[in-house]
Coordinates of C-alpha atoms and ligand atoms in Angstrom, one line a residue:
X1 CA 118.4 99.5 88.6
X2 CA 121.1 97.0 89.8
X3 CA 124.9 96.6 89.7
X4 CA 126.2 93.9 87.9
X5 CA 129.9 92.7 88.0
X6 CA 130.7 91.2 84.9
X7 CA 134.1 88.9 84.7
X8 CA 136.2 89.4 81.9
X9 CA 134.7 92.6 79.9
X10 CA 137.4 92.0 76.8
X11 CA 135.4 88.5 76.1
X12 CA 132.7 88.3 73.5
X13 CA 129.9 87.1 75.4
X14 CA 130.9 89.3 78.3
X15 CA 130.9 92.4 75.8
X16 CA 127.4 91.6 74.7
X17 CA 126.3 91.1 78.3
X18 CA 128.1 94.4 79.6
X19 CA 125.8 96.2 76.0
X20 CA 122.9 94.6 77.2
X21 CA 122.7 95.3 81.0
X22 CA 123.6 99.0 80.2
X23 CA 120.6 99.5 77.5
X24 CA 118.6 98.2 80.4
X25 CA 120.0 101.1 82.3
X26 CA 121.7 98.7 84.9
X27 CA 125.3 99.6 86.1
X28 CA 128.6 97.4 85.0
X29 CA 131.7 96.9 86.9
X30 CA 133.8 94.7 84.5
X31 CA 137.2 93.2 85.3
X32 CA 139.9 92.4 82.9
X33 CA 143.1 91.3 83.4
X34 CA 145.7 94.3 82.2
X35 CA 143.6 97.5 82.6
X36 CA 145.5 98.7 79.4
X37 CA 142.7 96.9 77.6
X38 CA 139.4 99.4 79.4
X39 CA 140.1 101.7 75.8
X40 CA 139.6 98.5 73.5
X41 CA 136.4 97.2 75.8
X42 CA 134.8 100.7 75.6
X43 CA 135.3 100.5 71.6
X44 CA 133.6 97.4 71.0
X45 CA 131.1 98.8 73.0
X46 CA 130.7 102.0 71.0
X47 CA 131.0 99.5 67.7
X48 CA 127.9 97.5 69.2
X49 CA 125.7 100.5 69.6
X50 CA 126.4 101.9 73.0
X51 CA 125.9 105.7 74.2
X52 CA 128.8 106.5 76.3
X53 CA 127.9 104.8 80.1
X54 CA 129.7 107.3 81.9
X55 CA 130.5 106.4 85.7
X56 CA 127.7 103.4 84.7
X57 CA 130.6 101.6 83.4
X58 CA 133.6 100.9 85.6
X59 CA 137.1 98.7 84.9
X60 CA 138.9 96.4 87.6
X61 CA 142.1 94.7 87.7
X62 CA 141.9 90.6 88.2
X63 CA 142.8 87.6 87.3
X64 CA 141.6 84.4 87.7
X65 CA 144.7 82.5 88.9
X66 CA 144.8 85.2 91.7
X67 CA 143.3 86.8 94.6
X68 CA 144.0 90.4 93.9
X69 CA 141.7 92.5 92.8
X70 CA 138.2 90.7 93.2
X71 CA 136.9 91.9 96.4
X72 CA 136.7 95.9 95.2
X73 CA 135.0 94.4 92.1
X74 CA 132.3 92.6 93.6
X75 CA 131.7 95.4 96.1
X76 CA 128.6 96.8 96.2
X77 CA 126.8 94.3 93.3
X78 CA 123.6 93.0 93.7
X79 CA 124.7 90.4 90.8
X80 CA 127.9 88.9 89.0
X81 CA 127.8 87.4 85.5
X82 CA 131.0 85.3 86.0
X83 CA 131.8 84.9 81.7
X84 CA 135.6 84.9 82.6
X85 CA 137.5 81.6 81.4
X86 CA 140.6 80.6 78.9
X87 CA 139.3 79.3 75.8
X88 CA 141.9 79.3 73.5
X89 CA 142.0 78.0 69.8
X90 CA 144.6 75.7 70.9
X91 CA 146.1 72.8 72.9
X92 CA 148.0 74.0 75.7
X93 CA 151.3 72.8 76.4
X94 CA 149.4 71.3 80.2
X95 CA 146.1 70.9 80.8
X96 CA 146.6 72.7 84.0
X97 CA 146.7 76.0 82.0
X98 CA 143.3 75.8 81.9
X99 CA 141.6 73.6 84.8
X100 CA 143.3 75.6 87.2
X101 CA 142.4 79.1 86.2
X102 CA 139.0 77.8 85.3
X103 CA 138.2 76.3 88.5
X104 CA 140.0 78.3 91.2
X105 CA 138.7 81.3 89.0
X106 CA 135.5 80.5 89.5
X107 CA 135.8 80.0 93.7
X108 CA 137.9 83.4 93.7
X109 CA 134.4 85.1 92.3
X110 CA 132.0 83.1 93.9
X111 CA 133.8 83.7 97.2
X112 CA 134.5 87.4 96.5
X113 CA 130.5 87.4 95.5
X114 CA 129.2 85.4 99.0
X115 CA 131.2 88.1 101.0
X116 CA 129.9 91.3 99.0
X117 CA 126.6 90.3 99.6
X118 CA 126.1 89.4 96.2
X119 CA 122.6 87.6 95.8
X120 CA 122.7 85.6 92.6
X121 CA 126.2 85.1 90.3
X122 CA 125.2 83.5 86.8
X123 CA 128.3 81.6 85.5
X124 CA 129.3 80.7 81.8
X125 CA 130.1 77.3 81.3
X126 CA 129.8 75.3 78.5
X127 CA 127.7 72.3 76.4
X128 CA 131.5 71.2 77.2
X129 CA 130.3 70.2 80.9
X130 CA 127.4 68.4 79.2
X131 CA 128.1 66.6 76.3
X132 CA 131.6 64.6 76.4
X133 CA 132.9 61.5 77.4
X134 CA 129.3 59.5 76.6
X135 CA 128.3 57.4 73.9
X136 CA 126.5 58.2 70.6
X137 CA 123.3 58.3 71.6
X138 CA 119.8 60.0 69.9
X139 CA 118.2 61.1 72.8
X140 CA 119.1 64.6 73.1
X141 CA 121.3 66.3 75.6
X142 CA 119.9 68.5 78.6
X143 CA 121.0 69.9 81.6
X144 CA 120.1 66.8 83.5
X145 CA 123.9 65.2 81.5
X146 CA 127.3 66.0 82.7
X147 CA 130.1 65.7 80.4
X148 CA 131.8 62.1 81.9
X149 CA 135.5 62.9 83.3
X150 CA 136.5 59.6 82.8
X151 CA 135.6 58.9 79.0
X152 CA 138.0 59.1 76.2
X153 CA 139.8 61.6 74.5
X154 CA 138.3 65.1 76.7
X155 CA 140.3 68.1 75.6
X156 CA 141.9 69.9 77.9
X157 CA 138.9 72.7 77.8
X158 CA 136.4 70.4 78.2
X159 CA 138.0 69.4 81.5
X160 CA 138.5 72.6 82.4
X161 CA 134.7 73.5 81.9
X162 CA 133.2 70.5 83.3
X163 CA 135.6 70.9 86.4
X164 CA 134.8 74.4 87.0
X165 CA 131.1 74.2 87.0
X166 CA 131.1 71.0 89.2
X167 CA 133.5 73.2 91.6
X168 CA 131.1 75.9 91.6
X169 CA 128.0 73.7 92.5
X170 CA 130.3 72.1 95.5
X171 CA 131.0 75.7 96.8
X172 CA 127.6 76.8 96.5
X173 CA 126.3 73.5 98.6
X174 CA 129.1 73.5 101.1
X175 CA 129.7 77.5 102.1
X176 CA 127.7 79.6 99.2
X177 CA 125.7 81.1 102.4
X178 CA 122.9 83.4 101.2
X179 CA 125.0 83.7 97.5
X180 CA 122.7 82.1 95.1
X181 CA 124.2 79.8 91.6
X182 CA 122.8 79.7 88.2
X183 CA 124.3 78.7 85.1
X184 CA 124.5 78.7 81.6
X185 CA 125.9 76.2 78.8
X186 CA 126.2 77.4 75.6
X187 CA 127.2 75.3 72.9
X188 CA 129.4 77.2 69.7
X189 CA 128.2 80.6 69.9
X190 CA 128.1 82.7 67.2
X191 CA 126.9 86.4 66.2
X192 CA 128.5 90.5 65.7
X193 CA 131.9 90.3 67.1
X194 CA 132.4 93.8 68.1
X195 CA 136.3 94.2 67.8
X196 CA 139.4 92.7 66.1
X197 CA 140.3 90.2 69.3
X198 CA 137.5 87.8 68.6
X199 CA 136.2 84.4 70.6
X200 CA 137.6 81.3 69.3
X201 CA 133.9 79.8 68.0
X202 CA 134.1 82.4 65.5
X203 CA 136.8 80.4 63.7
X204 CA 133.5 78.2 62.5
X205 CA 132.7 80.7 60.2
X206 CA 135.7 82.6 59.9
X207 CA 137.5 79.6 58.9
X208 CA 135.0 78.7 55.9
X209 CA 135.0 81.9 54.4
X210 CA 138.4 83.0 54.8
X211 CA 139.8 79.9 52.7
X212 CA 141.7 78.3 55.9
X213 CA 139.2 75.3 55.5
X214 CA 139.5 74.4 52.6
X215 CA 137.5 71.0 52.8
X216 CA 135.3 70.2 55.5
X217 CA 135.7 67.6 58.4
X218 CA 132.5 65.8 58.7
X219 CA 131.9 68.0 61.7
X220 CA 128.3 68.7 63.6
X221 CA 127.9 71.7 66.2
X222 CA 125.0 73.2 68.4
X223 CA 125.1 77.0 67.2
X224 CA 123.7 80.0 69.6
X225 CA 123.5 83.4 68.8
X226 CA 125.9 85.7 71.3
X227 CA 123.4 88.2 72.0
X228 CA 121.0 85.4 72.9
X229 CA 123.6 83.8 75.3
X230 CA 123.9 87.2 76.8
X231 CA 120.0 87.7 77.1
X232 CA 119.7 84.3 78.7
X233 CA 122.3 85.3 81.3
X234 CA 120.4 88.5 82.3
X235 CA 117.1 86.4 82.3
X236 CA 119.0 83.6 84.7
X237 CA 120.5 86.9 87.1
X238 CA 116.5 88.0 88.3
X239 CA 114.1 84.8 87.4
X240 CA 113.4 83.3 90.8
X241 CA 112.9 80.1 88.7
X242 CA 116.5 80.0 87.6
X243 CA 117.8 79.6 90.8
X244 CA 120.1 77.0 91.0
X245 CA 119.0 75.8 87.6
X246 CA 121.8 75.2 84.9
X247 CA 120.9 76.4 81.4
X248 CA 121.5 74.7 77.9
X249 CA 122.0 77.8 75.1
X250 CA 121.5 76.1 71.8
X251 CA 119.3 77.5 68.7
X252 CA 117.4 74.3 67.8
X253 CA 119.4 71.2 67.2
X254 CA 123.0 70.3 66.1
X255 CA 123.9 71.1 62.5
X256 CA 126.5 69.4 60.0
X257 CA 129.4 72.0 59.0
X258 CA 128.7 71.1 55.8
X259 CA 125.0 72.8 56.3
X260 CA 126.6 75.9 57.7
X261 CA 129.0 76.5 54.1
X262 CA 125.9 75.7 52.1
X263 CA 124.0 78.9 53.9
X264 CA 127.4 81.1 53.5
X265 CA 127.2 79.9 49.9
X266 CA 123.9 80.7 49.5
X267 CA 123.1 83.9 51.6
X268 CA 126.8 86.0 51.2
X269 CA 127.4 85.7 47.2
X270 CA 131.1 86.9 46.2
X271 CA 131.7 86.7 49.6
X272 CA 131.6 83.3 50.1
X273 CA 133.7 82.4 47.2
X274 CA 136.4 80.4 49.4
X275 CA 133.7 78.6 51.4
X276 CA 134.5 74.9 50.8
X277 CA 132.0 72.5 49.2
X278 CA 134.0 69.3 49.5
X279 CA 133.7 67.3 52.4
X280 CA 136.2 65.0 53.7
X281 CA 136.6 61.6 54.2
X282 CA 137.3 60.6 58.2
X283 CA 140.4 58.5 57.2
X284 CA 141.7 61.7 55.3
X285 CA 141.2 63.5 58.5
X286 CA 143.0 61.1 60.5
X287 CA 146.5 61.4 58.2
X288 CA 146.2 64.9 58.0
X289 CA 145.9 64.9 62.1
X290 CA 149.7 63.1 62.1
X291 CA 151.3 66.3 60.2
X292 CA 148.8 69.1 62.1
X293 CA 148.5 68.3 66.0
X294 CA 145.6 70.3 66.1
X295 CA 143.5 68.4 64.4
X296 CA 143.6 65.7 66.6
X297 CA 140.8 67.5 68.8
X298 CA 138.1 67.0 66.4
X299 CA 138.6 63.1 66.0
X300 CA 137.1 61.6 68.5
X301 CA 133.9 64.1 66.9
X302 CA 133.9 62.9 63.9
X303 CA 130.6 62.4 62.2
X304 CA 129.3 62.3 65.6
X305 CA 125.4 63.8 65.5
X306 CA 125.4 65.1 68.7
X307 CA 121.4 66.5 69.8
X308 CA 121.1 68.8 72.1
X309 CA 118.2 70.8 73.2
X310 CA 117.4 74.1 74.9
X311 CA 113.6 74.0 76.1
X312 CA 114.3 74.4 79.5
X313 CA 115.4 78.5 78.8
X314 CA 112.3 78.2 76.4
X315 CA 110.3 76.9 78.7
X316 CA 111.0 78.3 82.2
X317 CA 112.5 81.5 81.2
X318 CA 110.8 82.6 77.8
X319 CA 113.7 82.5 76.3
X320 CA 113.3 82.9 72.6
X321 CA 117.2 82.4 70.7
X322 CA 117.1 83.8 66.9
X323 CA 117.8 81.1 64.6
X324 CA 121.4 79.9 63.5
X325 CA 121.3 80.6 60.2
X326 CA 120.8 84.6 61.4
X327 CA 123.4 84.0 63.7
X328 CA 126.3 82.5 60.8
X329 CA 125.6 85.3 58.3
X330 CA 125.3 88.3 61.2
X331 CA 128.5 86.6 62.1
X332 CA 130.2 86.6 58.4
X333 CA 128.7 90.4 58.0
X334 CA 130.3 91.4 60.9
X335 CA 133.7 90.1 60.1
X336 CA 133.4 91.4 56.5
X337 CA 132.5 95.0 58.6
X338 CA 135.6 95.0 60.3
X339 CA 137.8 93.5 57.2
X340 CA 139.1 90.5 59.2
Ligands
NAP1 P1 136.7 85.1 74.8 O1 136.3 86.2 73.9 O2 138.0 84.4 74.5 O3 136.7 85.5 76.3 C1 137.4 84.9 77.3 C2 137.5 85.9 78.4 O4 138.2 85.2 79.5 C3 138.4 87.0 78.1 O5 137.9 88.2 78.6 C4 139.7 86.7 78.8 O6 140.5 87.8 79.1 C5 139.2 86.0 80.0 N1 140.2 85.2 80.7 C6 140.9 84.2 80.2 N2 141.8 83.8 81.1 C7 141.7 84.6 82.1 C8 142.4 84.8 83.4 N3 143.4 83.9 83.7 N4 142.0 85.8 84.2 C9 141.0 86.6 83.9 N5 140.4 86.5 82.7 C10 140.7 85.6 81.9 O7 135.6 83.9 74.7 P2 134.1 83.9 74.9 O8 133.5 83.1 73.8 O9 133.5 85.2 75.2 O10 134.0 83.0 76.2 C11 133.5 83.5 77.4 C12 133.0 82.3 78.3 O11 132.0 81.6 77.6 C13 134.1 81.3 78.7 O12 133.8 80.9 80.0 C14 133.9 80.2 77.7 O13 134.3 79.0 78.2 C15 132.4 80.2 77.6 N6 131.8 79.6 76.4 C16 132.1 80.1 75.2 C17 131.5 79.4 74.1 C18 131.8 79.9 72.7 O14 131.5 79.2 71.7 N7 132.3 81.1 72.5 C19 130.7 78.3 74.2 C20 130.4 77.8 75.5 C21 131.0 78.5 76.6 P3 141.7 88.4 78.2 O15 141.0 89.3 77.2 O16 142.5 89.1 79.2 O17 142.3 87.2 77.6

């Protein structure tokens, strides 16, 4: 059995990774960034199915905009799951706020990693560093595109993301020594949330059932399940085939907003009776951007079919994701669970 640092334990995907690699019987030392939070990380644990990991499980100071702290975590792993990253619901005041712990984050582990002896880190980024910035096209995405850093209208995040994972490639190439890269993109990933402090992508569904949509941009979205985003990332840590091999997470194709309310309305009954049926106009959308700032992020995605496709994990790695429709409603029955 191995030990596996794992950035940023308080994170959804990172909490589903840290379940996963301790049913496998692996041991976990996480890092958050105020330690205060170890009681809340070991209860979504619990709340996701987890016998008590005893010294398995350890907790570590660090943040990403700062040296401290990530040398003890990364001693003695044989892997890192680097998950850590701000992704918050909205804009920041400065893009900054993001690129820079994003990117310098992701040096501070990889170098902390290289000199630890660390043989293979497996970072989160994002369909963000993939899909941006190009055309409308209907070929379908892969991890052969990079999001384009000089096309129009890239949020903040998606800078951030597409940044930090080109920064991490760099590194590895120029002084990565023995350390080995692999990566994974997720697109909007869905599934259990295990606590009340959940991921932003949960606001798809959240947000349609909850009544805070009440009418639905003409949106599309590649959907993942999270505990298939967190099974891909083990299955990149140990494949020799996914060294230095970036990974596309999606379940199938892209699929309208619209589609996902319909399954909510179908599959969760009285549940579902705030789910919106209407969608709107893109000119509607547009006025109501003037009065609500953030809005203005989904414009430039408006009725934009955006394909995308996730053979390679399939392929290389027998990756097998479960399919999004499972994903939405595990999602909506696990928020109903915790009444949130
Ligand atoms: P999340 O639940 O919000 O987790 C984000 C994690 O990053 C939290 O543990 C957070 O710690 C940590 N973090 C943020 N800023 C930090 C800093 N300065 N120093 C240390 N830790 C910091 O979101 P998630 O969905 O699990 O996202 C995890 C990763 O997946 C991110 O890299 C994100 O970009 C990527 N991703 C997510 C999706 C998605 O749809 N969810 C899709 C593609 C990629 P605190 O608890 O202390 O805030």
């Amino acid at each position: 059995m191995s030990t596996i640092l794992v950035t940023g334990g308080s994170g959804f995907i990172a909490a589903h990774s840290i379940l996963q690699l301790l049913g496998q019987g692996h041991a976990v030392r996480t890092t958050v960034r105020n330690l205060a939070r170890e009681p809340e990380v070991r209860a979504m644990l619990k709340a996701g199915g987890a016998a008590d990991p005893g010294p398995r499980l350890s907790f570590f100071a660090a943040d990403l905009t700062a040296d401290k702290g990530w040398a003890e975590a990364a001693e003695g792993c044989d892997y890192a799951l680097h998950v850590a990253s701000p992704f918050p619901a909205g804009l920041p005041k400065d893009e900054n706020e993001l690129i820079v712990p994003a990117r310098d984050g992701a040096l501070r582990v990889l170098r902390a990693a290289r000199d630890a002896g660390v043989k293979r880190v497996v970072m989160t980024s994002s369909f963000a560093a993939i899909g941006y910035g190009h055309p409308v096209r209907k070929q379908p995405f892969d991890e052969t595109d990079w999001t384009n850093l000089d096309g129009d209208d890239l949020s903040p995040y998606t800078k951030s993301k597409t940044i930090a994972e080109r920064a991490a490639w760099d590194f590895i190439a120029r002084e990565g020594g023995a350390l080995e890269l692999s990566v994974v993109n997720p697109v909007g990933v869905l599934g259990p949330v295990l606590g009340p402090d959940f991921s932003t992508s949960i606001q798809i569904v959240k947000g349609l059932i909850d009544g805070s949509v009440p009418a639905m941009p003409k949106l599309s979205f590649g959907l993942v399940d999270v505990r298939d985003v967190a099974d891909l990332h083990i299955r990149a840590m140990t494949d020799p085939a996914a060294k230095g091999e970036r990974f596309l997470a999606i379940a199938g194709d892209y699929v309208w907003m619209r589609d996902i309310a319909k399954l909510l309305k179908a599959r969760l009954g009285k549940a579902a009776a705030r789910v919106p049926t209407r969608q709107l106009p893109n000119w509607l959308v547009f006025i109501a951007a003037m009065r609500m700032p953030e809005l203005k992020l989904v414009l430039p995605e408006l009725g934009k079919e955006k394909h995308a496709t996730g053979e390679k994990a399939i392929r290389l790695l027998g990756w097998q994701p479960r399919s999004w429709e499972q994903s939405a409603v595990d999602t909506a029955e696990s928020l109903a669970r915790l009444d949130a």
